[in-house]
Short mmCIF file of C-alpha atoms and ligand atoms in Angstrom, two decimals:
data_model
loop_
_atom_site.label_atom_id
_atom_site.label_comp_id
_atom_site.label_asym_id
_atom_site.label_seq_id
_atom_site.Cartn_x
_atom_site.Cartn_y
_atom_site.Cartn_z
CA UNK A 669 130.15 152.71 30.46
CA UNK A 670 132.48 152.49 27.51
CA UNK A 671 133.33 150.11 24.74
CA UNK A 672 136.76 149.14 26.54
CA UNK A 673 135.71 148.61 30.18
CA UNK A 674 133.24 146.33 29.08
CA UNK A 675 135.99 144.96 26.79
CA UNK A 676 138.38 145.02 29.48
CA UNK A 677 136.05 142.45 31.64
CA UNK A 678 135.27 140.28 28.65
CA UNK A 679 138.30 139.39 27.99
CA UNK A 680 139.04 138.58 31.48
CA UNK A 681 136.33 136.01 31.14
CA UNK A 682 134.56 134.87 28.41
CA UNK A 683 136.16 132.43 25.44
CA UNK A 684 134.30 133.54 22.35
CA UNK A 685 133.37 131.28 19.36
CA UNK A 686 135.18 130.62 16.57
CA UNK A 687 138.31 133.11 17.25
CA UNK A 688 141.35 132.65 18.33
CA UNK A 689 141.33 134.71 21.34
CA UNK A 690 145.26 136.02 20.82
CA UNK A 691 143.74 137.93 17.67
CA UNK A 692 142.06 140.25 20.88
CA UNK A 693 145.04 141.30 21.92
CA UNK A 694 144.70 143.90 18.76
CA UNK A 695 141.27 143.44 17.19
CA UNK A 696 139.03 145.31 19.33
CA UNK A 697 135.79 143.51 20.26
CA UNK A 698 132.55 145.12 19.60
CA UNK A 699 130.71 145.62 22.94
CA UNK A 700 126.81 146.32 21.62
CA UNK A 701 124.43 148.27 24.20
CA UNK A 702 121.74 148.00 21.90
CA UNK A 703 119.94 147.48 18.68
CA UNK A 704 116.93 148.54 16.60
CA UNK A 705 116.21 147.56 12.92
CA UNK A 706 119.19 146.72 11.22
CA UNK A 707 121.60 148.69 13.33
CA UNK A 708 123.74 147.92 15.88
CA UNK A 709 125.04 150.41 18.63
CA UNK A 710 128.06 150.28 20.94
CA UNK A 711 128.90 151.97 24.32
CA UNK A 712 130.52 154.93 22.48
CA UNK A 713 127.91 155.75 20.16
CA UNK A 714 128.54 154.28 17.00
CA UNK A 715 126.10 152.89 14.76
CA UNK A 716 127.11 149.67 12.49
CA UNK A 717 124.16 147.49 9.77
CA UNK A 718 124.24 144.27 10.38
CA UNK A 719 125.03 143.10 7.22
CA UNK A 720 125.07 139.16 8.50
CA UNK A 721 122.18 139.60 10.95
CA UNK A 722 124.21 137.98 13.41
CA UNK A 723 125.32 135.03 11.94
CA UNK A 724 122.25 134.67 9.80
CA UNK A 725 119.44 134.77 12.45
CA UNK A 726 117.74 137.82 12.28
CA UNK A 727 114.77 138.02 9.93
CA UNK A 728 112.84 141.30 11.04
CA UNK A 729 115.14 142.98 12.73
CA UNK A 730 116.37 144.10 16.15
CA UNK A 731 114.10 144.70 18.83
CA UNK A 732 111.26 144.02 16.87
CA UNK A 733 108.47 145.82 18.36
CA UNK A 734 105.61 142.58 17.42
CA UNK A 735 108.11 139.99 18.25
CA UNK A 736 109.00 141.67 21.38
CA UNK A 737 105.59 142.33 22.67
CA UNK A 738 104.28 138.39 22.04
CA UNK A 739 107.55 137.37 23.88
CA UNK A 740 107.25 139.51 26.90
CA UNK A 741 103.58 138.48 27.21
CA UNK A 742 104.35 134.84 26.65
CA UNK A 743 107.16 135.33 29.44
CA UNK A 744 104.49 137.03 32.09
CA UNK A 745 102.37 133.76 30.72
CA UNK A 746 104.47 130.53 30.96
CA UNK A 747 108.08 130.74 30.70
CA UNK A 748 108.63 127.14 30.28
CA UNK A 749 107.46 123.65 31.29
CA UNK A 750 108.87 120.28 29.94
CA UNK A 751 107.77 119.01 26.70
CA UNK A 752 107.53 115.27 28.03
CA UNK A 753 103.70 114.51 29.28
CA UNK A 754 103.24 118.25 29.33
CA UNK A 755 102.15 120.49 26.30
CA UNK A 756 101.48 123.80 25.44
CA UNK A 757 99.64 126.08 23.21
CA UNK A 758 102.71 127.90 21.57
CA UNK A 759 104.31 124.77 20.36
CA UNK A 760 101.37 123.09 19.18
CA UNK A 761 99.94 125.92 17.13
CA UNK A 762 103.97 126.26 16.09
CA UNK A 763 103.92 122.27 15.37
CA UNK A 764 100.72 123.30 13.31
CA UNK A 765 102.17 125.89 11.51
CA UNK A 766 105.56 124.28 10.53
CA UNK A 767 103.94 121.22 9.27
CA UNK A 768 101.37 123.55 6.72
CA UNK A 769 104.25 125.73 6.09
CA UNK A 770 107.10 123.09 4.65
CA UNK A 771 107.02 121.27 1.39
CA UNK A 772 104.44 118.29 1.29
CA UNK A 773 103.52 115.98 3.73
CA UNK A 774 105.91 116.86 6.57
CA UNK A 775 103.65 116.22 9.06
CA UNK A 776 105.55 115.54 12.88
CA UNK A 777 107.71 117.94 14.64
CA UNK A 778 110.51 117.12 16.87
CA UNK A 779 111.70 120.26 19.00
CA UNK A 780 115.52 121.02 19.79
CA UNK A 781 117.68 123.90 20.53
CA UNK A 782 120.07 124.95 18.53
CA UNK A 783 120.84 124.10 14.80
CA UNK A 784 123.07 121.25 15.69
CA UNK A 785 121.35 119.68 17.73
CA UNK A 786 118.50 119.27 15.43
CA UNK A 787 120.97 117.97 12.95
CA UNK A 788 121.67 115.46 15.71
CA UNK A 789 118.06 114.36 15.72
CA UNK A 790 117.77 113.66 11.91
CA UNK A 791 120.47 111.83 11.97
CA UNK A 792 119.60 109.80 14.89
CA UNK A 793 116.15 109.44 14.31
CA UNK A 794 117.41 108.57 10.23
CA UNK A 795 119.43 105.49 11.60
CA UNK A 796 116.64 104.48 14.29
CA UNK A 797 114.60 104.44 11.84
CA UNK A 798 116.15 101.91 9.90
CA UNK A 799 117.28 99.79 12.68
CA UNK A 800 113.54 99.34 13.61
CA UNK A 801 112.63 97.44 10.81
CA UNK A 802 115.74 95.45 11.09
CA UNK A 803 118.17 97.42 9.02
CA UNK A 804 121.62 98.74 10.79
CA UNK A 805 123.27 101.24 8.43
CA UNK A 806 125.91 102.85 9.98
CA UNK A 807 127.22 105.84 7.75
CA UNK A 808 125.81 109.01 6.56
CA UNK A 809 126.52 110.35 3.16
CA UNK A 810 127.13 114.54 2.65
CA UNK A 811 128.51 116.67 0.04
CA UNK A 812 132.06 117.92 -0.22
CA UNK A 813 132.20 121.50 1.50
CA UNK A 814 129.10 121.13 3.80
CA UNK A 815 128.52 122.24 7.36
CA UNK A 816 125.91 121.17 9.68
CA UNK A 817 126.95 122.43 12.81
CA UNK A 818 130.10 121.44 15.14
CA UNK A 819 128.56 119.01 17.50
CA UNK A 820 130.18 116.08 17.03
CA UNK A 821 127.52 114.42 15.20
CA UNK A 822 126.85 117.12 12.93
CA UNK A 823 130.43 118.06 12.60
CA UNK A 824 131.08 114.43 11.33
CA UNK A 825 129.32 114.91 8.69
CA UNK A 826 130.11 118.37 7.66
CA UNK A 827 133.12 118.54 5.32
CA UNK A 828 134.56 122.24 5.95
CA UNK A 829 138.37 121.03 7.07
CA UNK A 830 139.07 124.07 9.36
CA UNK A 831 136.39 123.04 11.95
CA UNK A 832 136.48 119.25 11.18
CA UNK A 833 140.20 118.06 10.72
CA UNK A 834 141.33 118.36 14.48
CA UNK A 835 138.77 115.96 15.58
CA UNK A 836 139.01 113.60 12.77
CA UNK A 837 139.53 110.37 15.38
CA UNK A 838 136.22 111.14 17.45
CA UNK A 839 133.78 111.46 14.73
CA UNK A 840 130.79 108.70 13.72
CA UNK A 841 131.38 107.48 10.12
CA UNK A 842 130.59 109.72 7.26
CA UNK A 843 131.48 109.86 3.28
CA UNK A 844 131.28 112.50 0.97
CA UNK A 845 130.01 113.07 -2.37
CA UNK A 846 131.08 115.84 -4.83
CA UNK A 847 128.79 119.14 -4.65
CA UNK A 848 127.97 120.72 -8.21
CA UNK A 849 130.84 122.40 -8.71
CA UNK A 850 129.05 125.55 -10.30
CA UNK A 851 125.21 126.57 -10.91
CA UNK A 852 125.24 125.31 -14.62
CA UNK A 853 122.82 122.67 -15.00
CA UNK A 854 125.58 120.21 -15.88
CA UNK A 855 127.37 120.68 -12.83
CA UNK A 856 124.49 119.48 -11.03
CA UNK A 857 124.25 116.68 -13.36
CA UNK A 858 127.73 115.81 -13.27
CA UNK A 859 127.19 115.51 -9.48
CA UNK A 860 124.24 113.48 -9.55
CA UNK A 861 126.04 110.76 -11.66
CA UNK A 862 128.74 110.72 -8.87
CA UNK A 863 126.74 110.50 -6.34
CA UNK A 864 124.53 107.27 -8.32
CA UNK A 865 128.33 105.92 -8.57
CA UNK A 866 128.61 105.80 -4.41
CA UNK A 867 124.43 104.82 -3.87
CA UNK A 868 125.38 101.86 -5.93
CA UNK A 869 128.06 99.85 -4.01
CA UNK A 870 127.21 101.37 -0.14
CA UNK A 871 123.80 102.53 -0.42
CA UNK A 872 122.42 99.51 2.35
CA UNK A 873 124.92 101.00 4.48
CA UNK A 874 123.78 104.73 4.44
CA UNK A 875 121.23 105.76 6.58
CA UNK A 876 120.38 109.02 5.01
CA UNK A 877 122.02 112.11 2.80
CA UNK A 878 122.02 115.29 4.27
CA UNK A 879 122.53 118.39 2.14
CA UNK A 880 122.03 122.52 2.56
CA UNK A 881 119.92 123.12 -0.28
CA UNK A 882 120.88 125.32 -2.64
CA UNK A 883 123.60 127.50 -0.96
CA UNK A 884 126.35 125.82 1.03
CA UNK A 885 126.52 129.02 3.33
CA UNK A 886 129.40 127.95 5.88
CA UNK A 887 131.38 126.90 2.97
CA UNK A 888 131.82 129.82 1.49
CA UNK A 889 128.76 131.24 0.29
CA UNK A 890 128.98 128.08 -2.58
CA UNK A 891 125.93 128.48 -4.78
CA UNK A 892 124.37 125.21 -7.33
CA UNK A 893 121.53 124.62 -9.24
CA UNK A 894 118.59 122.93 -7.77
CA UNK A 895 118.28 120.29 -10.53
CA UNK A 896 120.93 118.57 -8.29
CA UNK A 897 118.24 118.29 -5.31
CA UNK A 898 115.56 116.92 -7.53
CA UNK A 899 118.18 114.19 -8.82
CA UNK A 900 119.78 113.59 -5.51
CA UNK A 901 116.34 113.21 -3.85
CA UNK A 902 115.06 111.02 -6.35
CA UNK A 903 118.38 108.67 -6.12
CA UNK A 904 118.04 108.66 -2.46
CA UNK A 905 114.06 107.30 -2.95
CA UNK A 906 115.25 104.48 -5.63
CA UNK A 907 118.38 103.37 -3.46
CA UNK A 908 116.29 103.66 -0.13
CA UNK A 909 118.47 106.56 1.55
CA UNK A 910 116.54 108.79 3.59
CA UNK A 911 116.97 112.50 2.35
CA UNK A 912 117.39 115.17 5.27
CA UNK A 913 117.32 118.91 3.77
CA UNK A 914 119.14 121.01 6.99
CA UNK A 915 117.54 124.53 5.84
CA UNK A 916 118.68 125.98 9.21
CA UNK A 917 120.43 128.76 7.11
CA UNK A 918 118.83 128.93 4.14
CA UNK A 919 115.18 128.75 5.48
CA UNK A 920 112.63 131.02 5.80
CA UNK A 921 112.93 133.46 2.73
CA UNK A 922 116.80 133.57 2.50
CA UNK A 923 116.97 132.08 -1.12
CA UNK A 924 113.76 133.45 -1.96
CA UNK A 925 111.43 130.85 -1.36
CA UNK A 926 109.96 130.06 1.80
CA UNK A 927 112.42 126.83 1.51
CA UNK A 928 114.77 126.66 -0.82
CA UNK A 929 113.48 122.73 -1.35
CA UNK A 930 110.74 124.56 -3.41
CA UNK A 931 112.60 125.69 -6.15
CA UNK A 932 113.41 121.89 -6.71
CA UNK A 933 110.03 120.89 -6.20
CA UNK A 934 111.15 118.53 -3.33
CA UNK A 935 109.88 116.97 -0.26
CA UNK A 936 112.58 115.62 2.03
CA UNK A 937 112.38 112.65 4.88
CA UNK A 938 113.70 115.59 7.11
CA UNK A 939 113.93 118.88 7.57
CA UNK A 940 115.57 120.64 9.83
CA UNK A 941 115.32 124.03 10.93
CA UNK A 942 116.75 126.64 13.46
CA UNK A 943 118.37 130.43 13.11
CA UNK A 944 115.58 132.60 11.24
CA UNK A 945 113.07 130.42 12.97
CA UNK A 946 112.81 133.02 16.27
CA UNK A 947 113.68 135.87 14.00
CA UNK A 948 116.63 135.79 15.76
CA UNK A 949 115.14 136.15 19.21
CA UNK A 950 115.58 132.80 20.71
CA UNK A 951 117.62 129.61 20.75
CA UNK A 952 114.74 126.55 19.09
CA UNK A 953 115.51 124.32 16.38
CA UNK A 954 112.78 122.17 14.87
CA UNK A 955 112.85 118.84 12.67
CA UNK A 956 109.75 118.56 10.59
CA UNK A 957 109.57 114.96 8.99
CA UNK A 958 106.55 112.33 7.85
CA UNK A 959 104.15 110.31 9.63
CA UNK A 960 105.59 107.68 7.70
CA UNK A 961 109.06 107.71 9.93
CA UNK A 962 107.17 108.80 12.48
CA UNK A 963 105.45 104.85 12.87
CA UNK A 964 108.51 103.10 12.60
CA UNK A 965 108.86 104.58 16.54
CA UNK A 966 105.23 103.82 17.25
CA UNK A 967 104.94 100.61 19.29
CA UNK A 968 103.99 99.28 22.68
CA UNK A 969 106.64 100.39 25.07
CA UNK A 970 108.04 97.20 25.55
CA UNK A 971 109.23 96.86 22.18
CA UNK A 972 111.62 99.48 23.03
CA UNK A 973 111.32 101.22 20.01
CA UNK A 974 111.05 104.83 20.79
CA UNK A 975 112.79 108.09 19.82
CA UNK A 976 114.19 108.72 23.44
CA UNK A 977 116.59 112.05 22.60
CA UNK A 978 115.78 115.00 24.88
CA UNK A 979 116.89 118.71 25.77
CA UNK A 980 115.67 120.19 28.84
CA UNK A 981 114.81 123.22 27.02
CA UNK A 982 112.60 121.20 24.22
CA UNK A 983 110.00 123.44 22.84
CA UNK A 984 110.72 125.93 25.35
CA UNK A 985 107.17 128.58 25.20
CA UNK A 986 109.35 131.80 24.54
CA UNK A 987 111.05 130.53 21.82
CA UNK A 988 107.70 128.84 20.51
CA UNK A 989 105.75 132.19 20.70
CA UNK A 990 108.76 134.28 18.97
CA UNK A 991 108.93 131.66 16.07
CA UNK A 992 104.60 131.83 15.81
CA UNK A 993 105.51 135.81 15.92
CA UNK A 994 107.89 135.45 12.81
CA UNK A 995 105.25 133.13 11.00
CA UNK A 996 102.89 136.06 11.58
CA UNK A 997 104.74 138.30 9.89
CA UNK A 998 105.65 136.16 6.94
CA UNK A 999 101.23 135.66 6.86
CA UNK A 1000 100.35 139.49 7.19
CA UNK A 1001 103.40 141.07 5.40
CA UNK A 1002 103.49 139.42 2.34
CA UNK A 1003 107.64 138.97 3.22
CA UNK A 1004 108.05 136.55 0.50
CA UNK A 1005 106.33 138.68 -2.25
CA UNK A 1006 108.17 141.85 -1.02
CA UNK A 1007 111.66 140.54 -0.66
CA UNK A 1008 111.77 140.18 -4.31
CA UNK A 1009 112.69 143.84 -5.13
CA UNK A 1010 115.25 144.06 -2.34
CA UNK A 1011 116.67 140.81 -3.85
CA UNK A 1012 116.93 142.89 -7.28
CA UNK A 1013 117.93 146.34 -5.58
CA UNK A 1014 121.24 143.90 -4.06
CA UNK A 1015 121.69 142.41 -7.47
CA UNK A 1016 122.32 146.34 -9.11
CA UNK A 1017 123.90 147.11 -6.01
CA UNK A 1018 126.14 143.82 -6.83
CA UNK A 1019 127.29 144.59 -10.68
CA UNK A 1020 130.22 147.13 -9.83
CA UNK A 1021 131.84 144.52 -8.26
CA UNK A 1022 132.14 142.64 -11.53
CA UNK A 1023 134.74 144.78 -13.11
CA UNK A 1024 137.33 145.10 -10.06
CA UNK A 1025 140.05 143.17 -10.84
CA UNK A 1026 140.64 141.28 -7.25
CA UNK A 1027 137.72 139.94 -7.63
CA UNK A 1028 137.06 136.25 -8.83
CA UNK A 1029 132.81 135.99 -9.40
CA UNK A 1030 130.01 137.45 -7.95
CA UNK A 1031 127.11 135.27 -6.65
CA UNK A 1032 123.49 135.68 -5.68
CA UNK A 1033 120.47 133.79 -4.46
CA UNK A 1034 117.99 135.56 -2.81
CA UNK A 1035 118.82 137.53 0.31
CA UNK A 1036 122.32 135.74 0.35
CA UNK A 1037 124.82 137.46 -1.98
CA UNK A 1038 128.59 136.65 -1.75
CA UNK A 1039 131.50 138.70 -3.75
CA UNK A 1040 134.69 136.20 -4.07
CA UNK A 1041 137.92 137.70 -4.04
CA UNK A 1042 141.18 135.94 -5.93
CA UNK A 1043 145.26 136.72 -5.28
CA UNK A 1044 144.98 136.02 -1.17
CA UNK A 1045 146.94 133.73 0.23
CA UNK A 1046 145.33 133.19 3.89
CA UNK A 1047 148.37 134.57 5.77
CA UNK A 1048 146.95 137.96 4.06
CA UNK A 1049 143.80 137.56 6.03
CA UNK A 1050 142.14 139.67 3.91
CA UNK A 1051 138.73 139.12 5.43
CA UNK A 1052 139.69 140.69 9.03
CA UNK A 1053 141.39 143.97 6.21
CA UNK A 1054 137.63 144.12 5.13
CA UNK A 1055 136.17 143.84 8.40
CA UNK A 1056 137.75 146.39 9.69
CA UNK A 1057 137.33 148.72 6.97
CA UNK A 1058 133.74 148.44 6.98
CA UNK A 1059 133.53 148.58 10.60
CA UNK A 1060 135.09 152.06 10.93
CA UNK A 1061 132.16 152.88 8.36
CA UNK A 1062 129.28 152.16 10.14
CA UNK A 1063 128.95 148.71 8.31
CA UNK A 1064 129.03 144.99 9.91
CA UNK A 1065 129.97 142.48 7.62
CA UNK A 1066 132.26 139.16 8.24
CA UNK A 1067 133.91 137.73 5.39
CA UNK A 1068 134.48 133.57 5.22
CA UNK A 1069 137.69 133.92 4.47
CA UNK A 1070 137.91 135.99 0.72
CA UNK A 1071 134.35 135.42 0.67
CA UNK A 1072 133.08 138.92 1.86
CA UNK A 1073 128.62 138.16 1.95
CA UNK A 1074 125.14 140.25 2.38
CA UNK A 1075 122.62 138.29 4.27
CA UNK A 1076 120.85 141.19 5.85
CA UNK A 1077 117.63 141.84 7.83
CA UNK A 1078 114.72 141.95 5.73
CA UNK A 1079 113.55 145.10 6.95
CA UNK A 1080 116.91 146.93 5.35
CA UNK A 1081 115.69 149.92 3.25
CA UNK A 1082 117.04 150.65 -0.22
CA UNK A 1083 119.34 153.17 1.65
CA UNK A 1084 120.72 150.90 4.33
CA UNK A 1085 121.47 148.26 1.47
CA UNK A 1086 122.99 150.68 -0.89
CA UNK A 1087 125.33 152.18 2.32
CA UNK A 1088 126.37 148.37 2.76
CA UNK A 1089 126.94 147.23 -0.73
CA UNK A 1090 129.51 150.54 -1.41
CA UNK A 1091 131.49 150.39 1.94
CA UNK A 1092 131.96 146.96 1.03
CA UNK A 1093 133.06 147.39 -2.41
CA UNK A 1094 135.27 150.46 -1.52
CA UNK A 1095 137.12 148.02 0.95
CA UNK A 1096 137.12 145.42 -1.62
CA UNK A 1097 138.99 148.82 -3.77
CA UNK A 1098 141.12 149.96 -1.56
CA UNK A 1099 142.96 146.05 -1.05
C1 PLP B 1365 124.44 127.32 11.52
C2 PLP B 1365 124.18 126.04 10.86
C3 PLP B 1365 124.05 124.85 11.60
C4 PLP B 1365 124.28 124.80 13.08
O1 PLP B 1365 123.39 125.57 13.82
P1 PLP B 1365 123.85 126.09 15.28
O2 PLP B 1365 122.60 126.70 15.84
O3 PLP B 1365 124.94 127.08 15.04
O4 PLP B 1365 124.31 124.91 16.04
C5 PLP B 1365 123.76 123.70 10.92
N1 PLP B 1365 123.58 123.70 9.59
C6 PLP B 1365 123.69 124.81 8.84
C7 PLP B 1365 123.46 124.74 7.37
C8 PLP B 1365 124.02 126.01 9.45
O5 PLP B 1365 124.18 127.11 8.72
#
């Protein structure tokens, strides 16, 4: 087979996320046979890093040979079985693990599927909660520039305009508050006192704040300080505003904590997680939160008080045994520990950047890195120019926009990194 037969019948059939399919007509798709490590392969041979891994799933790379072998004996074990009066032993030692691995006292798990969805649950389970002891508060407060996923729940209370704005008259009622505006300290003080400002006349009406902690990756790879997260969460305790932390893209390692809620000393109400959570293997999405919110649904079933949200494929055992797989590896490998000299071989990698004239700041945090370019206008599309570029060199990246970002695979070596850093900045050159 070749890359355009299997093109050929794609396009016949499939509608592909967030493209517009005309752009096909001459962007070539990239049909991938297979791929091992960091590298992808297509039908004709070629070998491209996946500098995104995938859209920010992959932790250990492809085709993991440990994550492969305890999915493909959970699969010859128990593919799946509902998670309602059933149980079994990969979620619960994957409940256990989850609640010893995030900040605090996060104690109860609720399984979902996808990213969105769990954003769904935190945000139903926020209001429930409030309604059960008699409180009905409507409205959920975000920053500015958030995402949280394109359900319409979680889109309503995401603020990125391109994915939002066409379905303004459907969405559930959300407000926004100002996100630091840089990673200065002040910024994030500055943004605090806003956010006090709205607390103070709506806060009975707010069920809960949800923010991405630390880096606002959908929106542009936007980067503040985490003295804003230790404010915000400590407004959202006085004014009684449940605080959800959705670490589906910035969890597990990315920002160079386990969670980036560490680095501001936080524990959130909620917490929700998905992508790196299966390494990238499976669709699961967990939200860890207390046993505190937990008993508000804990009654005699008459009372009519319980959580009743449900996905067929809640807690499903593959996805369960590749997430226990990934915590493995974060237990035997040290990952944290180790990812801190990759995290200073990108920022070297980074500094060239600085001096090129097209381009507006250079960011880092972690794993995630994000060069921003200035003098675009959009019709340029300067991120499909850089795409392409880097493509036809072996490198994978997708640029939000003139955002071009590194969020690779943890198990890049110093070579892979440094071959995806310079095709990247020779495309950003050759603009
Ligand atoms: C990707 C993402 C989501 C949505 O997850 P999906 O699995 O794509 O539905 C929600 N929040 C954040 C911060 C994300 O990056």
């Amino acid at each position: 087979m070749k890359n355009a037969d299997l093109m050929a019948r794609d396009l016949a059939h499939i509608w592909h996320p967030c493209t517009q399919m005309k752009d096909h007509e001459n962007l070539p798709l990239v049909p991938v046979r297979s791929a091992r490590g960091v590298w992808l392969e297509d039908f004709d041979g070629n070998r491209y890093i996946d500098g995104i891994s995938s859209w920010w799933v992959n932790l250990f790379g492809h085709a993991n040979p440990y994550i492969t072998k305890q999915l493909s004996e959970q699969a010859a074990t128990l593919e799946h079985v509902l998670l309602a009066g059933f149980t079994h032993e990969p979620a619960v030692r994957l409940a256990e693990r989850l609640c010893d691995v995030t900040p605090g006292s996060l104690n109860r798990v609720f399984f979902a599927d996808n990213g969105s969805s769990a954003v769904e649950v935190a945000l139903k389970m926020s209001y429930h909660a409030h309604l059960n002891q008699g409180e009905n508060r409507p409205l959920f407060l975000s920053l500015t520039n958030s995402y949280h996923g394109e359900t319409i729940g979680a889109l309503s209370v995401g603020d990125v305009g391109l994915y939002k704005e066409t379905y303004k008259p459907i969405l559930i009622r959300s407000i926004q508050t100002p996100v630091p505006e840089d990673r200065s300290t002040e910024a994030a003080e500055r943004a605090a006192v806003a956010l006090e400002t709205i607390l103070k006349v709506q806060s009975r009406e707010i069920s809960a704040m949800i923010v991405e902690p630390l880096v606002q990756c959908a929106g542009s790879m936007h980067m503040y300080h985490p003295r804003y997260l230790t404010l915000a969460k400590r407004l959202c305790e006085t004014y009684g505003v449940h605080f959800i932390a959705d670490e589906i893209a910035v969890g597990f390692g990315r920002t160079g904590t386990m969670f980036a809620c560490e680095q501001a000393d936080i524990v959130p109400d909620f917490i929700c997680l998905s992508k790196g959570l299966t390494g990238g293997y499976m669709p699961l999405a967990a939200v860890v939160t207390t046993d505190e919110i937990y008993s508000r649904f804990y009654c005699d079933y008459l009372e009519y008080k319980a959580f009743l949200h449900s996905h067929s494929y809640t807690g499903n055992p593959l996805g369960c045994s590749c997430a226990n797989a990934v915590l493995d590896i974060f237990e035997s490998e040290n990952v944290i520990e180790k990812n801190r000299e990759k995290i200073e071989w990108m920022k070297a990698l980074l500094a060239p950047f600085e001096s090129l004239p097209n381009v507006k700041e250079v960011r880092q945090q972690g794993m995630i890195a994000a060069v921003e370019l200035q003098g675009y206008a959009p019709e340029t599309r300067v991120n499909l120019k850089i795409f392409e570029y880097c493509l036809k060199r072996g490198v994978f990246i997708r640029p939000l926009g003139p955002v071009l970002y590194f969020m690779p695979p943890y198990v890049i070596t110093k070579d892979e990194m440094t071959k995806m850093v310079e095709t990247a900045y020779d495309a950003v050159k050759s603009l």
